[in-house]
Short mmCIF file of C-alpha atoms and ligand atoms in Angstrom, two decimals:
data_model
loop_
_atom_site.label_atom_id
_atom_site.label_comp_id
_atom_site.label_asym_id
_atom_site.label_seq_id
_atom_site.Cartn_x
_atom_site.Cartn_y
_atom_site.Cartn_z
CA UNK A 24 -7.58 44.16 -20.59
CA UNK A 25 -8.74 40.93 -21.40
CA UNK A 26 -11.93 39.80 -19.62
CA UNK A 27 -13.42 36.24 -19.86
CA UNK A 28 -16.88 34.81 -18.82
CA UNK A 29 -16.18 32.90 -15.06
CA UNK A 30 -16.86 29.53 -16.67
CA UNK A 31 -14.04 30.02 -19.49
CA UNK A 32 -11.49 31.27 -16.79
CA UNK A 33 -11.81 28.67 -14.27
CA UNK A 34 -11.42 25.88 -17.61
CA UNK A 35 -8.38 27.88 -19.06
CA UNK A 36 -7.03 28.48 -15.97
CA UNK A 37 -7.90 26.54 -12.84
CA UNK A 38 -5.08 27.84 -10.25
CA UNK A 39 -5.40 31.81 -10.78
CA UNK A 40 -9.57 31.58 -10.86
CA UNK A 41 -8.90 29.80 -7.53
CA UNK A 42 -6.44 32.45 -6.71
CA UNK A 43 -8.95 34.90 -7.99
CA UNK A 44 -11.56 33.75 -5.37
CA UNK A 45 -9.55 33.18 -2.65
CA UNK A 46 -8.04 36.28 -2.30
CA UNK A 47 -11.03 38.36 -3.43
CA UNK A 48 -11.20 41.59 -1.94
CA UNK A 49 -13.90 42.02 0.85
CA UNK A 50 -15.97 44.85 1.64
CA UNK A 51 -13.91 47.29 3.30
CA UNK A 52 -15.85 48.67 5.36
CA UNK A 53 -15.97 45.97 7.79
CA UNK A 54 -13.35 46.52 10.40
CA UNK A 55 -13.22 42.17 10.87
CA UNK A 56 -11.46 40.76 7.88
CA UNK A 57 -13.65 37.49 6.36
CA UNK A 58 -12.29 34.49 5.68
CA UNK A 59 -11.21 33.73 2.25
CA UNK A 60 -13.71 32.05 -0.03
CA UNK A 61 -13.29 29.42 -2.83
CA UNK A 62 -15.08 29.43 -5.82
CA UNK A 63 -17.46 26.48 -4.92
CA UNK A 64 -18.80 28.91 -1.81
CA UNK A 65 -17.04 27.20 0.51
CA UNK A 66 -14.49 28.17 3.12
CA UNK A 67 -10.95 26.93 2.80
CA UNK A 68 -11.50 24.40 5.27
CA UNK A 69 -15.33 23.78 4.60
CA UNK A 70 -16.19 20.01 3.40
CA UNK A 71 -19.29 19.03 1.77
CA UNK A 72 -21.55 17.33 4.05
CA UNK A 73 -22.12 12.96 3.51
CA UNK A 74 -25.27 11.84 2.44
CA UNK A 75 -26.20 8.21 2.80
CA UNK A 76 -28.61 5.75 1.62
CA UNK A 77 -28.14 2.37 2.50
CA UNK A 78 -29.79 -1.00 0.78
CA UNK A 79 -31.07 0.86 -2.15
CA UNK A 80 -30.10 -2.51 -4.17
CA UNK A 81 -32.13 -5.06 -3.78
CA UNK A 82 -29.62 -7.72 -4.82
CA UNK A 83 -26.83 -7.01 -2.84
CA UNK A 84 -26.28 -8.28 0.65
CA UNK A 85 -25.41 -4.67 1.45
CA UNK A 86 -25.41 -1.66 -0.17
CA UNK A 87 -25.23 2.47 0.18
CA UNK A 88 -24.99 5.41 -2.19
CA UNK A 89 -22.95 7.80 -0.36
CA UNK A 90 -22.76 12.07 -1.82
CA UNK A 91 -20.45 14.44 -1.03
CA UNK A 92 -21.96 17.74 -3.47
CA UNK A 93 -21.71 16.01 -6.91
CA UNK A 94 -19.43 13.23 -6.45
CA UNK A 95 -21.91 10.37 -5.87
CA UNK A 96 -21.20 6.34 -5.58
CA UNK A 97 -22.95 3.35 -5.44
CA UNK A 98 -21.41 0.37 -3.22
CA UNK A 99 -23.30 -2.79 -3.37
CA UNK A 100 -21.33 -6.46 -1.19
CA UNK A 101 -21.87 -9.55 -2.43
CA UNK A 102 -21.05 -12.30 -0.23
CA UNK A 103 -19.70 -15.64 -2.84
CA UNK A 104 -18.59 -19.09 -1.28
CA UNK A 105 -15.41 -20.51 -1.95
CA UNK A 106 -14.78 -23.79 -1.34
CA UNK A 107 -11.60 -24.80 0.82
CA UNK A 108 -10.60 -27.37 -1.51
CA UNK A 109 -10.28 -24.43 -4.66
CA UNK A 110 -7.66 -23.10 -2.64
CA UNK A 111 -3.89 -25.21 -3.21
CA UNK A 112 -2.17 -23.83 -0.40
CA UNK A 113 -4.30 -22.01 2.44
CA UNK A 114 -2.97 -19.71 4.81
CA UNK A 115 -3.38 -20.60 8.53
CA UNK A 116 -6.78 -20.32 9.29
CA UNK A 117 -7.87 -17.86 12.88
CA UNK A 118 -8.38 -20.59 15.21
CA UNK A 119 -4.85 -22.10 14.82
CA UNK A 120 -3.22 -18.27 14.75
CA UNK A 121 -5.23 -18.11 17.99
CA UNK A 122 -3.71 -21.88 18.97
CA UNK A 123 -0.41 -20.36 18.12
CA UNK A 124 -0.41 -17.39 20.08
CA UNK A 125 -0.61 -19.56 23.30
CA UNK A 126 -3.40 -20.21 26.05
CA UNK A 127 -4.39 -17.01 26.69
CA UNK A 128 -4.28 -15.68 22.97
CA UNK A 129 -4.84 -12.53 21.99
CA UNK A 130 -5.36 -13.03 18.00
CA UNK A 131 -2.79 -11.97 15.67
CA UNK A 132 -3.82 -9.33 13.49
CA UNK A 133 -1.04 -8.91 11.28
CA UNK A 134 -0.98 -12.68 10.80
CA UNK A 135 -4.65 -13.01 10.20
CA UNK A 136 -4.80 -10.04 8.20
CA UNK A 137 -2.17 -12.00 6.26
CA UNK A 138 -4.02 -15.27 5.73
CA UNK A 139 -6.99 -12.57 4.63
CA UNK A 140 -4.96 -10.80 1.79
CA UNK A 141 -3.75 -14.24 0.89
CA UNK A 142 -7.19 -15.93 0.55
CA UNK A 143 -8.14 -12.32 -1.45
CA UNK A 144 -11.05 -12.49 0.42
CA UNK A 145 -11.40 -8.58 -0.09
CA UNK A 146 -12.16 -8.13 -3.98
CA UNK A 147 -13.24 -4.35 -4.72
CA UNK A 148 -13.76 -2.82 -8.12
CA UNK A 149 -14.42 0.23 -9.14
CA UNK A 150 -16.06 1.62 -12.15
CA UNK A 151 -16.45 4.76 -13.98
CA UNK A 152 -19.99 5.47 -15.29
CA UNK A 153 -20.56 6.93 -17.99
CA UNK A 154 -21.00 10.46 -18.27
CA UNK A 155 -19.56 10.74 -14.33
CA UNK A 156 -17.02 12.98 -15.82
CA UNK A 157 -16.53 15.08 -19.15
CA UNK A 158 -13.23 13.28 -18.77
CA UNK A 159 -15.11 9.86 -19.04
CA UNK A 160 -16.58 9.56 -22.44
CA UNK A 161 -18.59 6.43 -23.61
CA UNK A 162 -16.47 3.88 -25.11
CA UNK A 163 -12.93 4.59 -23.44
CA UNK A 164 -11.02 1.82 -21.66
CA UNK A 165 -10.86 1.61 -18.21
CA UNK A 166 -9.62 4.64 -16.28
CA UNK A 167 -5.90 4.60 -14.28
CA UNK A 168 -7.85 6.36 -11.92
CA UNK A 169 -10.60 3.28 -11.58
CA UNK A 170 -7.75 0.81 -11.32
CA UNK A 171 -5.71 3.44 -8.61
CA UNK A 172 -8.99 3.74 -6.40
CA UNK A 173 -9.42 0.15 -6.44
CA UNK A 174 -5.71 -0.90 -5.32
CA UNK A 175 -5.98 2.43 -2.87
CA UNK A 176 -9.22 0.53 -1.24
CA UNK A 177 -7.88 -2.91 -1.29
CA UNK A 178 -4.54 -1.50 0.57
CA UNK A 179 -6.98 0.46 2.90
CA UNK A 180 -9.44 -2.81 3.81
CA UNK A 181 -5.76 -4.67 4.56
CA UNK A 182 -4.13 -2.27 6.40
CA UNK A 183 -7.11 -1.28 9.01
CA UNK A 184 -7.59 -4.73 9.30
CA UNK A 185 -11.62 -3.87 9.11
CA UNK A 186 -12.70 -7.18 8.37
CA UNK A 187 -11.69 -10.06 10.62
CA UNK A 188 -10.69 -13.31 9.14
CA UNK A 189 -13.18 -15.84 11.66
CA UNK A 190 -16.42 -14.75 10.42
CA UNK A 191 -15.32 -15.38 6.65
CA UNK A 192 -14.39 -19.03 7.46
CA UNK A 193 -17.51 -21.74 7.44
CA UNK A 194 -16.28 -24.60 9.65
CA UNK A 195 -17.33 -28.60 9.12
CA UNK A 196 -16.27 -32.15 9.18
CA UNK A 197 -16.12 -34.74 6.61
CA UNK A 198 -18.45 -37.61 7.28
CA UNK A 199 -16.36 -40.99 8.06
CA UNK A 200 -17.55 -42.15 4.84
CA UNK A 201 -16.17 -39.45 2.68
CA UNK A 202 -13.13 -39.37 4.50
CA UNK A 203 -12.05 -43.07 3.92
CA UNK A 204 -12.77 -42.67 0.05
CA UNK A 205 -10.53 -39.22 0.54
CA UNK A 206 -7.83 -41.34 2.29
CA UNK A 207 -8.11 -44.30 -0.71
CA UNK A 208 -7.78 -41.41 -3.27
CA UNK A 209 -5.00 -39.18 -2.34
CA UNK A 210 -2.68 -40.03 0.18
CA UNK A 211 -0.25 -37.02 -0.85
CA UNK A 212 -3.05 -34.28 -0.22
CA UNK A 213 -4.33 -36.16 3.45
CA UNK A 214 -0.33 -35.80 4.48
CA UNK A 215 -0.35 -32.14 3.65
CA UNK A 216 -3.93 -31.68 5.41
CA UNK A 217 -2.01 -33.20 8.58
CA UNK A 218 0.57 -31.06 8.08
CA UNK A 219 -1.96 -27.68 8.40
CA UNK A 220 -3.25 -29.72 11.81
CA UNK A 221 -7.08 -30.31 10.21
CA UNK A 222 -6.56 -33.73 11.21
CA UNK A 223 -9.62 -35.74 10.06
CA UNK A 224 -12.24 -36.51 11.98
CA UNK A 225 -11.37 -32.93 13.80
CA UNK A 226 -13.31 -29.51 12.51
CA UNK A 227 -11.51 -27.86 9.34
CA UNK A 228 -12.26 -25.04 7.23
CA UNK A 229 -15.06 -25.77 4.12
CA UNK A 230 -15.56 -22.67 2.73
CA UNK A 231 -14.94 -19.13 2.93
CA UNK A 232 -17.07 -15.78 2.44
CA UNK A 233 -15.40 -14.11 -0.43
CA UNK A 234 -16.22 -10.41 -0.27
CA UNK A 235 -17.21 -8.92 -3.25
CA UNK A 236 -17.37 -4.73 -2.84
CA UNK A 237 -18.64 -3.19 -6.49
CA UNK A 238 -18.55 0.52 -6.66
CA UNK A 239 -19.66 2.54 -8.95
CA UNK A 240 -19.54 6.39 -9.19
CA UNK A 241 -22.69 8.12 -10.63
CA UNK A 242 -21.00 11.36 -11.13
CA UNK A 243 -17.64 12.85 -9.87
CA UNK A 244 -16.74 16.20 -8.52
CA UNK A 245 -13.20 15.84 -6.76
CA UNK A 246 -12.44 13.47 -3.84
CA UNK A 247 -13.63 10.61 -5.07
CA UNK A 248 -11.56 8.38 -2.57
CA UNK A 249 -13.48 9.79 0.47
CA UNK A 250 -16.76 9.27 -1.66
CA UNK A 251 -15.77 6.19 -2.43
CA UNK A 252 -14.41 4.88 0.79
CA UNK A 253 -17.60 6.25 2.74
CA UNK A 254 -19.84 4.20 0.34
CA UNK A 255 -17.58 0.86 1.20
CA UNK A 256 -17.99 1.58 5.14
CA UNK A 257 -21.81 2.33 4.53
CA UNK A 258 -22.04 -0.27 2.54
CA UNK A 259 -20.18 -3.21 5.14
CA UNK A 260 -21.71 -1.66 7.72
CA UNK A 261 -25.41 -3.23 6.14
CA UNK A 262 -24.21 -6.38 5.23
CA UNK A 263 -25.62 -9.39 6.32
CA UNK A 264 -24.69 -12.97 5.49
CA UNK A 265 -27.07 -15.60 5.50
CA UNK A 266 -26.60 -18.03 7.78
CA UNK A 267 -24.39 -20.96 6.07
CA UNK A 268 -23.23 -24.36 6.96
CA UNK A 269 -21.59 -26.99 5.90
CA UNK A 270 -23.72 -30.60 5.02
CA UNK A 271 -21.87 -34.01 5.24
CA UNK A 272 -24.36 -35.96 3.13
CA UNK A 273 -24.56 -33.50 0.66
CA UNK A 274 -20.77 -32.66 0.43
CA UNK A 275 -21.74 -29.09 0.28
CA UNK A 276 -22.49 -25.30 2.05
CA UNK A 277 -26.02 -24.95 1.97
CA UNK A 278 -27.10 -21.37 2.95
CA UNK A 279 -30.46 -20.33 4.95
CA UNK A 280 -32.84 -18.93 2.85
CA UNK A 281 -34.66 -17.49 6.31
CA UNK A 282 -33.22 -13.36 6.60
CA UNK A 283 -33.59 -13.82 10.39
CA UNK A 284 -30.76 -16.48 11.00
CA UNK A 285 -28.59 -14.48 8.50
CA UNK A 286 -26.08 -12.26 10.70
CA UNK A 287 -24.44 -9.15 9.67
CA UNK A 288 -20.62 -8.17 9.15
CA UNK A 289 -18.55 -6.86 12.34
CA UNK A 290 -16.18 -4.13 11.94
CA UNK A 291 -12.94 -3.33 13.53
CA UNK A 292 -13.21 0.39 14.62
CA UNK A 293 -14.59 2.85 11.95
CA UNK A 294 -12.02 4.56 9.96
CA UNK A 295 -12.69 7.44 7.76
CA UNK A 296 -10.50 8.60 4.53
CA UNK A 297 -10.36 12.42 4.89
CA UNK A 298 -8.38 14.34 2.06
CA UNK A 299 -6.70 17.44 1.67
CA UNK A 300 -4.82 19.69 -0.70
CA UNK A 301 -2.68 22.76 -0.63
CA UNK A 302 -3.18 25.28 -3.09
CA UNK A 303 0.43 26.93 -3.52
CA UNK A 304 0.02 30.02 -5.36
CA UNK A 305 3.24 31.18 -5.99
CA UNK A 306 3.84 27.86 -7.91
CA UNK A 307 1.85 28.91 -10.35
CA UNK A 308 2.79 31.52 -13.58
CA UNK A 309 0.59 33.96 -12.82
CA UNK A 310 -2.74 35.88 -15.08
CA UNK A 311 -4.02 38.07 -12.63
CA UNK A 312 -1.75 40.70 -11.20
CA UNK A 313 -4.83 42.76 -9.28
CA UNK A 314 -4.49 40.75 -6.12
CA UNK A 315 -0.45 40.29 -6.08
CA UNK A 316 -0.42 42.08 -2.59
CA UNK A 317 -3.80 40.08 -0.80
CA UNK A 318 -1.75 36.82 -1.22
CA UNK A 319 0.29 36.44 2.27
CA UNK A 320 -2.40 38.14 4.62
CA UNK A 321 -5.14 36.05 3.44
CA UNK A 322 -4.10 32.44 2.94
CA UNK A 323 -4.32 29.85 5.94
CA UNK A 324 -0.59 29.03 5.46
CA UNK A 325 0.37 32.24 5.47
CA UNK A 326 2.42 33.57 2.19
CA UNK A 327 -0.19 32.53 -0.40
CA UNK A 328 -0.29 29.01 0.18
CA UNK A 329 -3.69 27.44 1.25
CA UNK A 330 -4.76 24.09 2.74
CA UNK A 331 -8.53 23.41 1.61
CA UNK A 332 -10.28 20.60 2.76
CA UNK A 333 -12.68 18.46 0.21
CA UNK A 334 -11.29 19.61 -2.82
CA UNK A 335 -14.11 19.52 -5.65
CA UNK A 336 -12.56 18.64 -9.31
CA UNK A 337 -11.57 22.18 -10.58
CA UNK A 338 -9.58 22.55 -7.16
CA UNK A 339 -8.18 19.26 -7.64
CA UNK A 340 -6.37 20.57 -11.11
CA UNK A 341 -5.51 23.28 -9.10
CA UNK A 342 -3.64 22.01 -5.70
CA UNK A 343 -0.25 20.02 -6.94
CA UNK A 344 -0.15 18.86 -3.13
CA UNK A 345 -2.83 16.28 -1.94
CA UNK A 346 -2.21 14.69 1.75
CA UNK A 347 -5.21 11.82 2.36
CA UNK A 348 -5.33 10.45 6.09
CA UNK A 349 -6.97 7.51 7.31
CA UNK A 350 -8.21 8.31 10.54
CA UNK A 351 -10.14 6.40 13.21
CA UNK A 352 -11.45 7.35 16.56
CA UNK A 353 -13.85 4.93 17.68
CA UNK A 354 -11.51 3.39 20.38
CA UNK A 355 -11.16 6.91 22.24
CA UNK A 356 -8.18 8.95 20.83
CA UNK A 357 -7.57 9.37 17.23
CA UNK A 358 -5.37 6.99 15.37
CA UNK A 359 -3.62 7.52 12.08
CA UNK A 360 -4.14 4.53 10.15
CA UNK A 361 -2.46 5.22 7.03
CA UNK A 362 -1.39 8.21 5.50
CA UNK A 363 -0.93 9.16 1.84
CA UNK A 364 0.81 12.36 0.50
CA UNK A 365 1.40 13.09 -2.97
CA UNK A 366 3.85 15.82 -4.65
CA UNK A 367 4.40 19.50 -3.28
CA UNK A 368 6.71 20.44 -0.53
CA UNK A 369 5.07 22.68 0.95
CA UNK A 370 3.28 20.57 4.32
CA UNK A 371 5.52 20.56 7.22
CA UNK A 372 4.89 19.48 10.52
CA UNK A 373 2.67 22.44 11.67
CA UNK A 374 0.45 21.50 8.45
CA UNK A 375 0.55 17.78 9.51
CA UNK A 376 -1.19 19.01 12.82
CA UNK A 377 -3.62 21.08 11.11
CA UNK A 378 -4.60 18.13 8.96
CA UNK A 379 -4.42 15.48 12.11
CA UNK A 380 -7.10 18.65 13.66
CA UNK A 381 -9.51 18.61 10.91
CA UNK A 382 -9.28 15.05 10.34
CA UNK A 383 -10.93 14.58 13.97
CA UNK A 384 -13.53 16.94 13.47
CA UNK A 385 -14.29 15.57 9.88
CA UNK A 386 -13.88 12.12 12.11
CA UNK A 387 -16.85 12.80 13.88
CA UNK A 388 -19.10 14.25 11.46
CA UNK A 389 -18.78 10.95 8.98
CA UNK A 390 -19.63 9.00 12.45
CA UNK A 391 -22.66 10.95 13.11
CA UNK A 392 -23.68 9.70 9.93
CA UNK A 393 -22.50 6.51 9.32
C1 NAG B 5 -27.00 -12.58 0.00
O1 NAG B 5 -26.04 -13.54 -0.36
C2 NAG B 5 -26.47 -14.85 -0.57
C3 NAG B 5 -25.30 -15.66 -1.02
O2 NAG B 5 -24.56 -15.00 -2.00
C4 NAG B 5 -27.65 -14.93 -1.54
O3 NAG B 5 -28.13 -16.24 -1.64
C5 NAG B 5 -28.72 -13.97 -1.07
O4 NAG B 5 -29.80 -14.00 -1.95
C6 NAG B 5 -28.14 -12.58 -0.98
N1 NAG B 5 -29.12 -11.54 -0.86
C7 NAG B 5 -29.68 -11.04 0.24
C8 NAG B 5 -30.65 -9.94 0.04
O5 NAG B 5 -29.43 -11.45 1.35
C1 NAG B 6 -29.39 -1.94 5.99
O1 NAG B 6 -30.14 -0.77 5.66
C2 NAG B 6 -31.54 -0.91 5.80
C3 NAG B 6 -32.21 0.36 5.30
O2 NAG B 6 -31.60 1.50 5.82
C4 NAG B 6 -31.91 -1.25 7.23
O3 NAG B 6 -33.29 -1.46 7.32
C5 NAG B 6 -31.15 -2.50 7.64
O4 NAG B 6 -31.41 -2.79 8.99
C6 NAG B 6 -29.66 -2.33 7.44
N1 NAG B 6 -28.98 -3.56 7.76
C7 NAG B 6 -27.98 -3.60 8.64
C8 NAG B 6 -27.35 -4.92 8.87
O5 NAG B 6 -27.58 -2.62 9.22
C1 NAG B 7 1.71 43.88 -10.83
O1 NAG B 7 1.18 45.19 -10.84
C2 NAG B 7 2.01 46.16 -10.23
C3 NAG B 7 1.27 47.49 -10.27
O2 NAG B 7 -0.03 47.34 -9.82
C4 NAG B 7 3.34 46.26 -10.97
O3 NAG B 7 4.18 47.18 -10.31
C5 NAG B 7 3.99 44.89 -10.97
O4 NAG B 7 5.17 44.94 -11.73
C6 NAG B 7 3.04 43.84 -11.57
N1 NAG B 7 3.65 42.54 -11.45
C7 NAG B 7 3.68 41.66 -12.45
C8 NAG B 7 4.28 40.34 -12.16
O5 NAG B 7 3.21 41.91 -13.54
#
């Protein structure tokens, strides 16, 4: 027979060296049957445990290094003004969605989280570093998989509306001065600023926080969206703003150089990316025929088919089925804010519960530490 060194197997063949762990035989002497385990130690449904560091930059407004095993990132905010009159046509700002809604408003979030994306207030970037992967060799052009976290963030931030729109806006009005020059110059613009009901004389919007979030991975061992989406809730979570305000004279923001007037970010609930994938064994041609018969008694699924939790990168070769939930718990019961499943057909609903079950539990543990 052939035999290989363990390293050589699990790079020729990721699936059956997973196969070939999972459904290892165990001592049979023991009456109790243990669980299966994967190559990496852990237990099908075992995830690697956060670590977090925030501020370690000193030039960021807020910052954390987040580790899950050997996937590591970096996330450091930067808070940038734009100026209101950059922007051609802005979105309705909170307090008129708030004037819209009627007397007793409750804000619209799916309008303000409009005027947010709109504005692009949200601007996250991901990069690679070197040597974070063999993959990722020195010199190569930016990764699909760099560009595919990014837009995966982005579409997170939007769609659990983490961020509110209010405390991005910086509010002021134009000296009387200023305004009559305005008036003399551009009568077409001062209709159109009627038109978006900042009459003058009245409060309008003068700037906006534009949210920079800059992450970059150290080194990357599978699930680098959970990694990765930790770091950005770490790293919101310590952001502070300095005070800012708008100055007629000066025809500027000016911002307070004084840390203790500076006031930091609020977040909407605390949602948590927790992935999955399902190993499907009988997908794959097989290498090993010793374990053939330990297949259906052994796997969580039943009939060879496994859902592991955390997957590190040899795992994630492996699993052809990757379900990533968005979970949040903070307002009592657990809510599915967004859901992401990607090839396979092997998760029906009894899986979808599973995953909804460990999501909570994983739910909790990322809020113990974050
Ligand atoms: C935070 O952001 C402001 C504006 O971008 C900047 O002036 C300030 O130095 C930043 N750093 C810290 C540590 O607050
Ligand atoms: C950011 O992290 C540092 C260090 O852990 C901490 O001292 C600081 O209070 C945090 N800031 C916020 C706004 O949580
Ligand atoms: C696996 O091994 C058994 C004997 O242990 C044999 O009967 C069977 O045909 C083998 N299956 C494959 C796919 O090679």
């Amino acid at each position: 027979a052939l035999s290989l060194p363990a390293p050589i197997f699990a790079a020729l063949a990721p699936s059956s060296f997973l196969l070939a762990h999972l459904t290892q035989p165990q001592s049979s002497t023991k009456k109790r049957k243990r669980p299966s385990v994967r190559p990496n130690g852990r237990l099908a449904t075992e995830s690697r445990v956060p670590v977090i560091n925030t501020n370690s930059l000193a030039h960021a407004n807020g910052s954390a290094v987040v580790r899950l095993g050997d996937t590591a990132v970096v996330a450091g905010i930067k808070g940038e003004l734009l100026y209101a009159k950059d922007i051609p046509n802005p979105p309705p700002s909170s307090k008129r969605l708030r004037e819209v809604g009627g007397s007793a408003p409750p804000l619209d979030e799916d309008d303000e989280a409009k005027s947010l994306a709109e504005l692009g207030l949200l601007v996250p970037n991901v990069e690679l570093s070197t040597g974070s992967h063999p993959a990722h060799l020195p010199g190569t052009a930016p990764t699909a998989l760099a560009q595919t976290l990014a837009e995966r963030l982005l579409e997170t931030l939007q769609e659990t509306r983490l961020v509110s729109l209010d405390q991005l806006e910086i509010w002021g009005s134009r000296s009387t001065m200023a305004r009559d020059e305005e008036e003399m110059d551009v009568d077409a613009s001062e209709e159109q600023r009627d038109d978006d009901g900042d009459e003058t004389g009245k409060e309008s919007i003068m700037a906006y926080w534009a949210i920079y979030i800059d992450i970059l991975f150290i080194s990357l061992d599978g699930n680098a969206f959970d990694a990765a989406w930790g770091a950005v809730m770490a790293a919101l979570k310590n952001t502070t703003l300095p005070h800012a305000w708008w100055d007629e004279e000066r025809e500027m923001i000016l911002c307070d150089a004084d840390l203790e007037r500076s006031r930091s970010l609020t977040l909407r609930g605390l949602p948590v990316s927790v992935s999955f994938g399902i190993f499907d064994s009988t997908a794959e041609p097989r290498m090993t025929n010793s374990t053939a018969g330990a297949d259906a008694a052994e796997a969580n699924l039943g009939s060879g088919r496994w859902l592991l939790t955390d997957l590190d990168d040899s795992e994630e070769t492996a699993c052809k089925e990757s379900i990533s939930a968005v979970v949040d718990g903070a307002s009592g019961a657990l809510q599915l804010r967004k859901l992401q499943k990607v090839g396979g057909g092997v998760a029906d609903l009894a899986v979808m519960e599973e995953v909804l079950k460990l999501a909570e539990q994983r739910w909790k543990e990322w809020k113990r530490i974050l």
